Amino acid sequence: MNYPVFDSEYGEDFLKAITKLRNGEEVAEFMSDMFTPAEARTFVSRWKAAKMLSQGTPYVEIQKQTGLSSATVARVSQALQFGTGGYRKVLERLKRR
């Protein structure tokens, strides 16, 4: 694995734990236990930004709707364009549903 934040026994174990969750409710329960409400809101806002960016929404509109800083929106955009492809994979899979 070439993702430094997960490149440890516990990082890999965390990723395996997520794959064991069976449905959205289990994911929500796990995430609610794992993260503070503020952390969860941040993740949701970043996800919303990724979806909006993939639809061509301007940065300023994304900032208004999410409350994210321009730097965070730019970071999400960079990840969409040049990252590992994680956002794109999930966005594509959700389109197919």
PDB file of C-alpha atoms in Angstrom:
ATOM      1  CA  MET A   1       0.000   0.000   0.000  1.00  0.00           C
ATOM      2  CA  ASN A   2       1.384   3.405  -0.914  1.00  0.00           C
ATOM      3  CA  TYR A   3      -0.788   5.679   1.223  1.00  0.00           C
ATOM      4  CA  PRO A   4       1.395   6.852   4.147  1.00  0.00           C
ATOM      5  CA  VAL A   5      -1.464   7.675   6.514  1.00  0.00           C
ATOM      6  CA  PHE A   6      -2.680   4.053   6.270  1.00  0.00           C
ATOM      7  CA  ASP A   7       0.766   2.461   5.955  1.00  0.00           C
ATOM      8  CA  SER A   8       0.847   0.869   9.386  1.00  0.00           C
ATOM      9  CA  GLU A   9      -0.703  -2.125  11.093  1.00  0.00           C
ATOM     10  CA  TYR A  10      -3.510  -0.005  12.531  1.00  0.00           C
ATOM     11  CA  GLY A  11      -4.014   1.983   9.342  1.00  0.00           C
ATOM     12  CA  GLU A  12      -4.467  -1.189   7.324  1.00  0.00           C
ATOM     13  CA  ASP A  13      -6.671  -2.651  10.061  1.00  0.00           C
ATOM     14  CA  PHE A  14      -8.870   0.471   9.963  1.00  0.00           C
ATOM     15  CA  LEU A  15      -9.383   0.060   6.209  1.00  0.00           C
ATOM     16  CA  LYS A  16     -10.218  -3.640   6.641  1.00  0.00           C
ATOM     17  CA  ALA A  17     -12.727  -2.727   9.348  1.00  0.00           C
ATOM     18  CA  ILE A  18     -14.557  -0.422   6.937  1.00  0.00           C
ATOM     19  CA  THR A  19     -14.819  -3.196   4.339  1.00  0.00           C
ATOM     20  CA  LYS A  20     -16.576  -5.396   6.917  1.00  0.00           C
ATOM     21  CA  LEU A  21     -19.503  -2.990   7.245  1.00  0.00           C
ATOM     22  CA  ARG A  22     -22.561  -4.380   5.468  1.00  0.00           C
ATOM     23  CA  ASN A  23     -24.781  -1.393   4.757  1.00  0.00           C
ATOM     24  CA  GLY A  24     -25.235   2.348   5.135  1.00  0.00           C
ATOM     25  CA  GLU A  25     -26.668   2.031   8.625  1.00  0.00           C
ATOM     26  CA  GLU A  26     -23.614   0.108   9.864  1.00  0.00           C
ATOM     27  CA  VAL A  27     -21.315   2.648   8.222  1.00  0.00           C
ATOM     28  CA  ALA A  28     -23.219   5.504   9.913  1.00  0.00           C
ATOM     29  CA  GLU A  29     -22.987   3.753  13.304  1.00  0.00           C
ATOM     30  CA  PHE A  30     -19.247   3.167  12.900  1.00  0.00           C
ATOM     31  CA  MET A  31     -18.566   6.707  11.705  1.00  0.00           C
ATOM     32  CA  SER A  32     -20.686   8.182  14.519  1.00  0.00           C
ATOM     33  CA  ASP A  33     -18.609   6.272  17.061  1.00  0.00           C
ATOM     34  CA  MET A  34     -15.323   7.045  15.320  1.00  0.00           C
ATOM     35  CA  PHE A  35     -15.646  10.762  14.593  1.00  0.00           C
ATOM     36  CA  THR A  36     -16.887  13.837  16.411  1.00  0.00           C
ATOM     37  CA  PRO A  37     -19.910  15.557  14.862  1.00  0.00           C
ATOM     38  CA  ALA A  38     -17.599  18.318  13.570  1.00  0.00           C
ATOM     39  CA  GLU A  39     -15.265  15.784  11.935  1.00  0.00           C
ATOM     40  CA  ALA A  40     -18.207  13.990  10.330  1.00  0.00           C
ATOM     41  CA  ARG A  41     -19.604  17.287   9.016  1.00  0.00           C
ATOM     42  CA  THR A  42     -16.197  18.052   7.491  1.00  0.00           C
ATOM     43  CA  PHE A  43     -16.144  14.700   5.683  1.00  0.00           C
ATOM     44  CA  VAL A  44     -19.692  15.207   4.416  1.00  0.00           C
ATOM     45  CA  SER A  45     -18.838  18.732   3.216  1.00  0.00           C
ATOM     46  CA  ARG A  46     -15.790  17.461   1.349  1.00  0.00           C
ATOM     47  CA  TRP A  47     -17.894  14.760  -0.273  1.00  0.00           C
ATOM     48  CA  LYS A  48     -20.491  17.348  -1.294  1.00  0.00           C
ATOM     49  CA  ALA A  49     -17.689  19.474  -2.764  1.00  0.00           C
ATOM     50  CA  ALA A  50     -16.382  16.490  -4.749  1.00  0.00           C
ATOM     51  CA  LYS A  51     -19.831  15.798  -6.186  1.00  0.00           C
ATOM     52  CA  MET A  52     -20.363  19.461  -7.040  1.00  0.00           C
ATOM     53  CA  LEU A  53     -16.919  19.767  -8.642  1.00  0.00           C
ATOM     54  CA  SER A  54     -17.604  16.676 -10.749  1.00  0.00           C
ATOM     55  CA  GLN A  55     -20.761  18.433 -11.992  1.00  0.00           C
ATOM     56  CA  GLY A  56     -18.823  21.593 -12.905  1.00  0.00           C
ATOM     57  CA  THR A  57     -20.076  23.794 -10.066  1.00  0.00           C
ATOM     58  CA  PRO A  58     -17.908  26.928  -9.551  1.00  0.00           C
ATOM     59  CA  TYR A  59     -15.710  27.109  -6.433  1.00  0.00           C
ATOM     60  CA  VAL A  60     -17.565  30.143  -5.054  1.00  0.00           C
ATOM     61  CA  GLU A  61     -20.909  28.324  -5.173  1.00  0.00           C
ATOM     62  CA  ILE A  62     -19.365  25.273  -3.487  1.00  0.00           C
ATOM     63  CA  GLN A  63     -17.944  27.491  -0.734  1.00  0.00           C
ATOM     64  CA  LYS A  64     -21.374  29.073  -0.190  1.00  0.00           C
ATOM     65  CA  GLN A  65     -23.183  25.755  -0.001  1.00  0.00           C
ATOM     66  CA  THR A  66     -20.629  23.858   2.089  1.00  0.00           C
ATOM     67  CA  GLY A  67     -18.929  26.495   4.211  1.00  0.00           C
ATOM     68  CA  LEU A  68     -15.558  25.094   3.130  1.00  0.00           C
ATOM     69  CA  SER A  69     -12.620  27.414   2.566  1.00  0.00           C
ATOM     70  CA  SER A  70     -11.312  28.051  -0.935  1.00  0.00           C
ATOM     71  CA  ALA A  71      -8.172  26.098   0.039  1.00  0.00           C
ATOM     72  CA  THR A  72     -10.222  23.045   1.001  1.00  0.00           C
ATOM     73  CA  VAL A  73     -12.295  23.200  -2.186  1.00  0.00           C
ATOM     74  CA  ALA A  74      -9.035  23.466  -4.153  1.00  0.00           C
ATOM     75  CA  ARG A  75      -7.644  20.459  -2.261  1.00  0.00           C
ATOM     76  CA  VAL A  76     -10.710  18.389  -3.135  1.00  0.00           C
ATOM     77  CA  SER A  77     -10.392  19.519  -6.754  1.00  0.00           C
ATOM     78  CA  GLN A  78      -6.723  18.482  -6.808  1.00  0.00           C
ATOM     79  CA  ALA A  79      -7.649  15.075  -5.415  1.00  0.00           C
ATOM     80  CA  LEU A  80     -10.335  14.670  -8.088  1.00  0.00           C
ATOM     81  CA  GLN A  81      -7.949  15.606 -10.881  1.00  0.00           C
ATOM     82  CA  PHE A  82      -4.622  14.192  -9.737  1.00  0.00           C
ATOM     83  CA  GLY A  83      -5.280  11.991  -6.696  1.00  0.00           C
ATOM     84  CA  THR A  84      -5.430   8.237  -6.386  1.00  0.00           C
ATOM     85  CA  GLY A  85      -8.786   8.010  -8.144  1.00  0.00           C
ATOM     86  CA  GLY A  86     -10.786   7.222  -5.028  1.00  0.00           C
ATOM     87  CA  TYR A  87     -13.310  10.008  -5.475  1.00  0.00           C
ATOM     88  CA  ARG A  88     -13.785   9.172  -9.158  1.00  0.00           C
ATOM     89  CA  LYS A  89     -14.316   5.452  -8.491  1.00  0.00           C
ATOM     90  CA  VAL A  90     -17.032   6.090  -5.954  1.00  0.00           C
ATOM     91  CA  LEU A  91     -18.705   8.807  -8.023  1.00  0.00           C
ATOM     92  CA  GLU A  92     -18.825   6.461 -11.032  1.00  0.00           C
ATOM     93  CA  ARG A  93     -20.176   3.569  -8.970  1.00  0.00           C
ATOM     94  CA  LEU A  94     -22.914   5.755  -7.540  1.00  0.00           C
ATOM     95  CA  LYS A  95     -23.927   6.839 -11.053  1.00  0.00           C
ATOM     96  CA  ARG A  96     -24.486   3.191 -12.005  1.00  0.00           C
ATOM     97  CA  ARG A  97     -26.966   2.512  -9.199  1.00  0.00           C
TER      98      ARG A  97
END
